[in-house]
XYZ file of C-alpha atoms in Angstrom:
616
model
C 0.270 0.007 0.020
C 1.792 3.409 -0.892
C 1.612 6.218 1.137
C -1.242 8.012 -0.866
C -3.739 5.124 -0.474
C -2.648 5.095 3.337
C -3.613 8.671 3.925
C -6.899 8.291 1.958
C -7.864 5.475 4.171
C -7.203 7.550 7.306
C -8.877 10.651 5.838
C -11.987 8.799 4.863
C -13.222 7.619 8.259
C -12.279 11.158 9.828
C -14.588 12.594 7.008
C -17.267 10.197 7.798
C -17.069 10.885 11.599
C -17.165 14.862 11.012
C -20.324 14.682 8.854
C -21.981 12.214 11.484
C -20.753 14.634 14.331
C -22.403 17.675 12.491
C -25.834 15.653 12.076
C -25.951 14.804 15.834
C -25.164 18.202 16.791
C -28.005 19.516 14.597
C -30.339 16.783 15.582
C -29.985 17.022 19.244
C -28.279 20.421 20.157
C -24.867 21.818 19.235
C -22.380 22.713 21.986
C -21.523 26.052 23.011
C -20.748 28.144 19.901
C -16.932 28.463 20.627
C -16.638 24.585 21.178
C -18.560 24.020 18.313
C -16.724 26.032 15.736
C -13.301 24.942 17.112
C -14.379 21.165 16.511
C -15.556 22.202 13.088
C -12.045 23.800 12.614
C -10.194 20.984 14.102
C -11.787 18.295 11.628
C -11.446 20.618 8.784
C -7.633 21.303 9.301
C -6.785 17.653 10.226
C -8.218 16.598 6.900
C -6.466 19.318 4.745
C -3.231 18.450 6.277
C -3.758 14.775 5.161
C -5.268 15.365 1.973
C -3.479 18.433 0.846
C 0.284 18.262 1.715
C 2.566 21.347 1.821
C 4.261 20.022 -0.917
C 4.708 16.770 -3.293
C 6.443 15.665 -6.040
C 5.817 12.664 -8.503
C 2.799 11.786 -6.574
C 5.071 11.922 -2.995
C 4.854 13.854 -0.060
C 7.670 16.307 0.633
C 8.477 18.307 3.577
C 6.339 16.082 5.668
C 8.230 16.995 8.941
C 6.413 20.517 8.370
C 2.946 19.006 8.100
C 3.587 16.999 11.268
C 4.739 20.115 12.969
C 1.543 21.950 11.922
C -0.753 19.173 12.761
C 1.028 19.141 16.415
C 0.840 22.785 16.549
C -2.911 23.107 15.962
C -3.699 20.287 17.920
C -2.128 22.073 21.119
C -3.685 25.465 20.106
C -7.275 23.976 19.854
C -6.396 21.588 22.458
C -5.674 24.255 25.008
C -9.322 25.749 23.986
C -10.932 22.603 24.877
C -9.087 21.691 28.209
C -9.267 25.393 29.532
C -12.606 26.333 28.093
C -13.669 28.067 31.512
C -10.618 30.130 31.588
C -11.411 31.552 28.097
C -15.013 32.096 28.808
C -14.396 33.675 32.285
C -11.259 36.056 31.341
C -11.768 39.758 30.970
C -10.896 40.513 26.771
C -8.010 42.940 26.548
C -7.726 43.458 30.579
C -6.149 40.124 31.570
C -2.786 39.711 30.431
C -2.153 36.727 28.078
C -0.188 33.647 28.982
C 2.711 32.464 27.283
C 0.708 29.370 26.220
C -1.936 31.789 25.008
C 0.315 33.737 22.912
C 2.119 30.760 21.704
C -1.266 29.250 20.746
C -2.643 31.889 19.032
C 0.358 32.514 16.657
C 0.344 28.870 15.788
C -3.228 28.868 15.240
C -3.130 31.996 12.946
C -0.533 30.555 11.024
C -2.308 27.011 10.622
C -5.368 28.737 9.494
C -3.432 31.149 6.816
C -1.575 27.990 5.455
C -4.756 25.735 5.425
C -6.520 28.074 3.557
C -4.027 28.639 1.240
C -3.953 24.728 0.320
C -7.541 24.548 -0.324
C -8.385 28.179 -2.231
C -5.041 29.591 -2.818
C -3.014 32.640 -2.200
C -5.741 35.351 -2.197
C -7.418 35.202 0.783
C -4.442 34.766 3.177
C -2.716 37.650 1.685
C -5.723 39.683 2.016
C -5.782 38.642 5.948
C -1.990 39.346 5.960
C -2.679 43.004 4.795
C -5.531 43.775 7.166
C -3.416 42.415 10.294
C -0.483 44.260 8.996
C -2.393 47.210 8.994
C -3.590 46.668 12.429
C 0.046 46.362 13.704
C 1.919 48.817 11.753
C -0.434 51.359 10.556
C -2.890 51.740 13.671
C -0.313 50.705 15.996
C -2.727 48.011 17.623
C -0.683 46.276 20.546
C 0.358 42.581 19.021
C -0.908 40.751 22.061
C -4.085 42.699 21.806
C -4.519 41.448 18.127
C -4.031 37.871 19.150
C -6.244 38.239 21.989
C -8.992 39.114 19.530
C -8.194 36.548 16.679
C -7.822 33.491 19.170
C -9.297 34.146 22.576
C -12.810 35.624 21.559
C -15.598 34.809 19.050
C -14.542 38.221 17.175
C -11.784 36.666 15.194
C -11.191 32.897 13.759
C -14.054 31.503 16.138
C -16.273 34.323 14.656
C -19.883 34.207 13.527
C -18.499 33.187 9.994
C -17.006 30.062 10.846
C -20.386 29.312 12.909
C -22.178 29.712 9.648
C -19.797 27.108 8.114
C -20.669 24.515 11.187
C -24.301 24.967 11.567
C -25.346 25.629 8.091
C -22.879 24.923 4.992
C -21.841 21.714 6.187
C -25.326 20.036 6.581
C -26.513 21.490 2.779
C -23.378 20.394 1.315
C -24.049 17.014 2.936
C -27.734 17.299 1.461
C -26.206 17.947 -2.250
C -23.699 14.714 -1.550
C -26.647 12.490 -0.622
C -28.682 13.889 -3.405
C -25.842 13.038 -6.044
C -25.737 9.393 -4.808
C -29.269 8.742 -5.157
C -29.698 10.020 -8.734
C -31.070 13.109 -8.542
C -28.717 14.650 -11.174
C -30.385 12.633 -13.783
C -33.627 13.419 -12.796
C -32.599 17.142 -13.225
C -31.234 16.614 -16.887
C -34.210 14.548 -17.997
C -36.682 17.000 -16.241
C -34.863 19.985 -17.934
C -34.734 17.956 -21.274
C -38.635 16.889 -21.175
C -39.562 20.679 -20.864
C -37.407 22.487 -23.221
C -35.343 20.092 -25.380
C -37.600 20.332 -28.469
C -38.003 24.150 -28.668
C -35.908 26.482 -30.439
C -32.298 26.362 -28.898
C -33.392 23.483 -26.819
C -30.192 22.509 -25.476
C -29.487 25.848 -24.510
C -32.593 26.031 -22.465
C -31.679 22.565 -20.734
C -28.579 24.054 -19.788
C -30.291 26.987 -18.203
C -33.182 24.977 -16.377
C -30.762 21.989 -15.367
C -28.122 24.404 -14.258
C -30.834 26.175 -12.037
C -31.539 22.891 -10.395
C -28.314 21.537 -10.040
C -27.549 24.762 -7.876
C -29.458 23.041 -4.940
C -26.829 20.308 -4.997
C -23.585 22.441 -5.228
C -23.105 26.162 -4.460
C -20.056 26.352 -6.503
C -20.461 27.758 -9.870
C -17.295 25.794 -11.294
C -18.708 22.355 -9.707
C -22.115 23.029 -11.429
C -20.374 23.680 -14.980
C -18.143 20.673 -14.609
C -21.260 18.524 -13.604
C -23.757 19.887 -16.048
C -21.612 21.173 -18.904
C -20.115 17.776 -20.507
C -23.779 17.002 -21.295
C -25.321 20.449 -22.160
C -22.386 21.885 -24.123
C -21.755 19.076 -26.493
C -25.541 19.426 -27.234
C -25.823 22.922 -27.635
C -22.513 22.844 -30.164
C -24.520 20.051 -32.001
C -27.418 21.925 -32.743
C -25.624 24.902 -34.037
C -24.674 27.172 -31.142
C -21.177 28.946 -31.535
C -18.822 27.091 -28.823
C -18.037 30.498 -27.148
C -22.039 31.079 -26.545
C -22.673 27.427 -25.445
C -19.675 28.148 -22.741
C -21.233 31.581 -21.895
C -24.704 30.056 -21.444
C -23.680 27.081 -19.094
C -21.328 29.412 -17.132
C -24.009 32.199 -16.577
C -26.755 29.394 -15.678
C -24.542 27.512 -13.221
C -23.498 30.904 -11.624
C -27.112 31.648 -10.907
C -27.481 28.548 -8.761
C -25.836 30.801 -5.794
C -28.348 33.211 -6.079
C -31.433 30.843 -6.778
C -33.668 29.878 -3.807
C -34.555 27.394 -2.150
C -30.813 26.574 -1.535
C -28.496 29.072 -2.335
C -24.635 29.523 -1.906
C -23.172 29.636 1.402
C -22.879 33.417 1.591
C -26.675 33.623 1.736
C -26.338 31.940 5.260
C -23.709 34.274 6.330
C -26.060 37.206 5.324
C -28.958 35.673 7.478
C -26.430 35.428 10.491
C -25.284 38.953 9.857
C -28.872 40.423 9.507
C -30.341 38.109 12.207
C -33.129 37.344 10.172
C -34.150 33.425 9.251
C -32.555 31.938 6.017
C -36.156 31.617 4.459
C -36.332 35.653 4.516
C -32.971 35.721 2.758
C -34.373 33.060 0.084
C -37.400 35.399 -0.261
C -35.332 38.510 -0.809
C -33.440 36.319 -3.638
C -36.757 35.109 -5.342
C -37.541 37.822 -7.822
C -33.784 38.792 -8.628
C -32.801 35.160 -9.412
C -35.731 34.669 -11.598
C -35.110 37.674 -13.465
C -31.512 36.384 -13.792
C -32.686 33.194 -15.427
C -35.258 34.811 -17.306
C -32.879 37.039 -18.995
C -30.584 34.070 -19.592
C -33.552 31.820 -21.100
C -34.472 34.743 -23.298
C -30.887 35.240 -24.533
C -30.567 31.449 -25.736
C -34.010 31.606 -27.504
C -33.705 34.836 -29.317
C -30.126 33.825 -30.402
C -31.628 30.679 -31.791
C -34.317 32.522 -33.248
C -31.799 34.756 -34.838
C -29.454 31.962 -36.179
C -32.622 29.529 -37.273
C -31.785 26.963 -34.772
C -34.214 24.155 -33.891
C -34.202 21.959 -30.969
C -33.490 18.378 -30.186
C -35.022 15.369 -32.291
C -38.458 13.946 -30.604
C -36.226 10.794 -30.043
C -33.836 12.222 -27.858
C -36.239 14.056 -25.391
C -38.077 11.988 -22.828
C -41.542 12.731 -22.061
C -42.208 14.537 -18.829
C -44.737 12.118 -17.761
C -42.270 9.393 -17.898
C -39.742 11.203 -16.065
C -41.916 12.282 -13.232
C -43.366 8.919 -12.949
C -40.112 6.988 -12.892
C -37.926 9.653 -10.779
C -40.454 12.425 -9.684
C -40.203 11.143 -5.973
C -36.603 12.174 -5.858
C -37.916 15.720 -5.622
C -39.297 14.427 -2.070
C -36.215 15.652 -0.039
C -36.223 19.225 -1.537
C -39.616 19.381 -0.695
C -39.027 18.478 2.875
C -36.834 21.243 3.008
C -39.101 23.603 1.576
C -41.958 22.790 3.915
C -39.961 22.649 6.764
C -38.818 26.294 6.220
C -42.320 27.269 5.499
C -43.502 26.062 8.734
C -40.720 28.081 10.494
C -38.407 25.297 11.575
C -34.472 26.238 11.299
C -32.636 25.634 8.106
C -30.204 23.344 9.499
C -32.771 21.051 10.767
C -34.753 21.051 7.860
C -31.888 20.228 5.779
C -31.103 17.545 8.117
C -34.533 16.028 7.414
C -33.848 16.377 3.937
C -30.599 14.756 4.213
C -31.970 11.676 5.900
C -35.086 11.499 3.579
C -32.752 11.019 0.337
C -31.866 7.395 0.742
C -35.320 5.874 1.914
C -37.121 8.021 -0.705
C -34.934 6.752 -3.523
C -35.705 3.341 -2.548
C -39.280 3.728 -2.798
C -38.798 2.850 -6.529
C -36.947 0.338 -8.368
C -36.083 2.860 -10.984
C -34.053 4.583 -8.524
C -32.894 1.866 -6.070
C -31.214 -0.204 -8.699
C -27.797 1.193 -8.230
C -28.089 1.806 -4.356
C -25.567 0.217 -2.318
C -24.865 0.861 1.556
C -21.055 1.962 0.505
C -22.952 5.159 -1.302
C -23.813 6.428 2.258
C -20.279 6.246 3.495
C -19.258 7.936 0.229
C -21.735 10.547 0.594
C -20.583 11.465 4.257
C -16.955 11.392 3.362
C -17.508 13.580 0.169
C -19.879 15.934 2.253
C -17.073 16.676 4.676
C -14.265 17.062 1.998
C -16.605 19.223 -0.045
C -16.995 21.488 3.142
C -13.197 22.169 3.541
C -12.651 25.180 1.506
C -15.886 27.060 2.949
C -14.496 25.996 6.135
C -11.068 27.587 5.809
C -12.531 30.639 4.006
C -14.786 31.360 7.009
C -11.985 30.814 9.304
C -9.674 33.176 7.439
C -12.309 35.430 7.010
C -12.327 35.766 10.606
C -9.029 37.045 10.846
C -10.169 39.945 7.997
C -13.015 40.779 10.241
C -11.261 40.741 13.731
C -8.649 42.990 12.505
C -11.180 45.626 10.865
C -13.277 45.440 14.026
C -10.331 46.269 16.348
C -8.937 49.237 14.269
C -12.000 50.598 13.329
C -11.159 50.393 9.465
C -14.562 49.822 8.365
C -15.716 53.358 9.517
C -12.853 54.755 7.757
C -13.372 53.009 4.913
C -17.066 54.059 5.042
C -16.112 57.601 5.167
C -13.588 57.375 2.242
C -16.531 55.877 0.030
C -19.008 58.573 0.952
C -16.335 61.168 0.360
C -15.324 59.614 -3.231
C -19.114 59.413 -3.892
C -19.690 62.973 -2.909
C -23.157 61.873 -1.746
C -23.888 60.164 -4.739
C -25.667 57.016 -4.517
C -25.021 55.421 -8.065
C -21.249 56.404 -7.804
C -20.995 54.685 -4.390
C -22.946 51.523 -5.913
C -20.297 51.547 -8.885
C -17.589 51.447 -6.619
C -19.175 48.505 -4.554
C -19.878 46.669 -7.846
C -16.408 47.070 -8.857
C -14.939 45.887 -5.328
C -17.382 42.905 -5.440
C -16.296 41.671 -9.006
C -12.602 42.268 -8.045
C -12.700 40.579 -4.497
C -14.672 37.746 -6.032
C -12.016 37.103 -8.717
C -9.385 36.320 -5.947
C -11.581 34.254 -3.494
C -14.702 32.382 -3.250
C -17.931 34.401 -2.998
C -18.246 33.668 1.024
C -15.218 35.607 2.297
C -15.716 38.054 -0.701
C -19.167 38.973 0.596
C -17.606 39.044 3.962
C -15.122 41.738 2.948
C -17.532 43.714 1.400
C -20.288 43.491 4.405
C -17.134 45.074 6.507
C -16.082 47.669 4.172
C -18.680 48.566 1.700
C -21.966 47.987 2.807
C -22.101 50.448 5.750
C -21.228 53.080 2.982
C -24.383 52.325 1.048
C -26.227 52.287 4.109
C -24.858 55.618 5.119
C -26.283 56.763 1.857
C -29.722 55.511 2.591
C -29.638 52.216 1.126
C -31.772 49.882 3.526
C -30.000 46.969 5.038
C -31.204 43.946 3.110
C -30.763 45.830 -0.311
C -27.263 46.835 0.660
C -26.008 43.175 1.668
C -28.004 41.716 -1.473
C -26.037 44.108 -3.896
C -22.913 43.053 -2.377
C -24.053 39.620 -2.294
C -24.898 39.578 -6.412
C -21.458 41.287 -7.088
C -19.429 38.610 -4.982
C -20.972 36.189 -7.250
C -20.945 37.785 -10.682
C -17.288 37.806 -10.742
C -17.395 34.323 -11.804
C -18.415 35.142 -15.355
C -16.892 38.856 -15.369
C -13.281 38.841 -17.272
C -10.556 38.618 -16.733
C -10.875 36.168 -14.034
C -14.085 34.452 -14.747
C -13.557 30.821 -13.320
C -17.091 29.672 -14.467
C -16.320 30.831 -17.827
C -12.587 29.071 -17.861
C -14.380 25.793 -16.982
C -17.029 26.075 -19.541
C -14.627 27.173 -22.116
C -12.431 24.284 -21.403
C -15.108 21.992 -22.177
C -16.530 23.786 -25.299
C -12.979 24.192 -26.602
C -13.876 27.752 -27.036
C -11.466 31.204 -26.798
C -11.657 32.388 -23.110
C -11.943 36.024 -23.951
C -14.717 35.614 -26.470
C -16.737 33.123 -24.036
C -16.070 35.796 -21.531
C -17.674 38.650 -23.169
C -20.506 36.472 -24.186
C -21.157 35.407 -20.658
C -21.420 39.381 -19.686
C -24.062 39.871 -22.351
C -25.782 36.613 -21.657
C -26.016 37.447 -17.927
C -26.529 41.155 -18.486
C -29.520 41.262 -16.428
C -27.464 40.067 -13.269
C -25.709 43.371 -13.520
C -28.545 45.544 -13.680
C -31.217 44.438 -11.496
C -29.232 44.778 -8.266
C -28.944 48.347 -9.175
C -32.726 48.376 -9.439
C -33.723 46.788 -6.141
C -31.506 49.396 -4.327
C -33.897 52.013 -5.317
C -36.965 50.180 -4.962
C -36.890 47.259 -2.693
C -40.016 45.613 -4.078
C -37.749 43.668 -6.396
C -36.874 42.269 -3.319
C -40.248 41.386 -2.100
C -40.306 44.213 0.318
C -43.371 46.346 0.500
C -46.960 45.926 -0.488
C -47.724 42.742 -2.405
C -49.539 44.690 -5.248
C -46.302 46.767 -5.751
C -44.096 43.807 -5.556
C -46.153 42.037 -7.995
C -46.238 44.909 -10.640
C -42.445 45.589 -10.141
C -41.652 41.571 -11.051
C -44.103 41.601 -13.999
C -42.827 44.946 -15.555
C -39.198 43.754 -14.693
C -39.706 40.318 -16.120
C -40.715 41.996 -19.601
C -37.805 44.460 -19.277
C -35.361 41.248 -18.978
C -36.741 39.852 -22.097
C -36.458 42.905 -23.862
C -32.751 43.127 -22.823
C -32.135 39.905 -24.112
C -33.859 40.713 -27.326
C -31.904 43.844 -27.628
C -28.621 42.418 -26.577
C -29.111 39.356 -29.258
C -31.005 41.098 -31.892
C -34.161 39.550 -32.491
C -37.707 40.193 -31.322
C -40.029 38.997 -34.341
C -37.309 39.175 -36.649
C -33.685 40.190 -36.663
C -33.422 43.594 -35.345
C -31.940 46.580 -36.851
C -29.289 48.452 -34.944
C -31.423 51.289 -33.913
C -34.443 48.597 -32.741
C -31.740 46.928 -30.734
C -30.981 50.398 -29.016
C -34.638 50.911 -28.276
C -35.192 47.275 -26.898
C -32.175 47.859 -24.463
C -33.708 51.487 -23.328
C -37.040 49.754 -22.975
C -35.611 47.091 -20.853
C -33.900 49.599 -18.573
C -37.191 51.558 -17.911
C -39.092 48.365 -17.357
C -36.596 46.717 -14.838
C -36.757 49.962 -13.060
C -39.723 49.961 -10.750
C -42.169 52.858 -11.396
C -45.456 53.508 -13.320
C -44.140 56.270 -15.713
C -41.195 54.166 -16.526
C -42.901 51.146 -16.955
C -45.201 52.992 -19.476
C -42.336 54.507 -21.588
C -40.784 51.071 -21.760
C -44.086 49.483 -23.227
C -44.175 51.682 -25.704
C -40.857 51.536 -26.865
C -41.193 47.844 -27.048
C -44.680 48.241 -28.902
C -43.088 50.710 -31.210
C -40.186 48.352 -32.087
C -42.859 45.340 -32.971
C -44.935 47.356 -34.676
C -41.888 48.526 -37.000
C -40.725 44.948 -37.287
C -44.053 43.536 -38.404
C -44.412 46.501 -41.006
C -40.883 45.634 -42.351
C -41.775 41.687 -42.405
C -44.976 42.569 -44.222
C -42.982 44.551 -47.019
C -40.517 41.637 -47.215
C -42.802 38.583 -47.499
C -44.360 39.594 -51.096
C -40.561 40.093 -52.281
C -39.284 36.824 -51.040
C -42.426 35.129 -52.726
């Protein structure tokens, strides 16, 4: 047995125990916050040190002594917390002096968090954390011992609320996704999307939009969604005539939207619920209309591009019947329904996710069509994969705690807010543009969750100071942290899709921006009118949603140059202007937008009538 196999065999039961521990904690009652978060971190760092060595060459671990030392140091640092927990909670923060063991343990754990984060998500977030800690030490002259106190001895640093979200929320929802994968739900999603849209114009592109929105319930990662869905949908799109760059764009945009699509959004949504002290269901409600608009615009882009190129759907013999899909595998939707019902009834999101997770295998066993490939070892594999897939989020949240702890201690957030307000010169639109750019830049270098967390600390207070309500400010930051996945030059979802489509990365990147254009516009609109976040009176909400839906379709028509027939340049400009008027809530702008669309439609009809006799 080689070393790599031995490490995998050691890591597997640790991952399973990690998953079972978190399920037990949610079902019974989690221990005190700091203990629960520390146990979560201990499991995560143990697995990372086993599975992601500091260095390896030719498949063999190098500098194993460093990994061993880091493991021992981490064990001492976290063991100190477990053994002397009463000392941690009873001491007076910043007043009682740190003991030598406290100082040593704090330094080791900070270093270990930085290094383990680097191993699973790269350098960007650890460097960001080092910059903020460096600012605290060398610019604001914070006492080093005070900083260590903040980061290690309190719940305002490593063991802060962000790590708590990973432990209490993310872990169980990732497990749910892992269990769904093992029970064949992925095939259900693909067949369901094929049966709905496969035969319509540009059918494979529409299949990508529908199936990727469903796959978002399994994975909160845009890149993971692309790699699961893309190998099926991208070849189908290319086969029916879509350009490779457009096929990559559609898949990357649709997969990225999984993080903003209720009922199960990305990890940052749970962090938002924690920050705002609201139920997760409330965050999902806020996200519902904007996420639907995002997918409607993407769906419209596929439709109008297919119409413009004269592309057809898939042959009937390649499209499963909806009735057959639902009769054979429709029962696999039950775990998702359990989660939705539970949250609607007021139960906590983790408890609902646990119920849905526990239901996956029993539900799959109900029908012969889904139990044929089920084996007991799949449960073990689902538990193991759930733990492994949580590692990057756990370390991102722990490392983000270093950033938040440093910002809180120095008051940098307040300073930065004043700088943004000064630069914007009381102009909300300029502040929004600055925030959007910051979100995209941060999201290019780190996952959505830490990017959103940094924006909450630095940019969101500035928006609120300029009059934006708190939910809208948070949702604005959340959306732009996500959209970096489809925004060049570092568009990770596009890179993944372009590799599958064998398309030029830059061409696919700009095609993705055009396909996902509504995602860049709608956040600005819900800042000015929160009705798009389902905040306010229901008549206003329904009116805003209906007009914005028409606006998103008009936007797709204008960007892709087709409404009733291929559009002239002036018609495309008018359609985009109409879209902006309709997406912005307001009766006056809605009337203007509707009039512009009608005008283009009438012009296109008239020209079509003139061309018809000539062509005949």
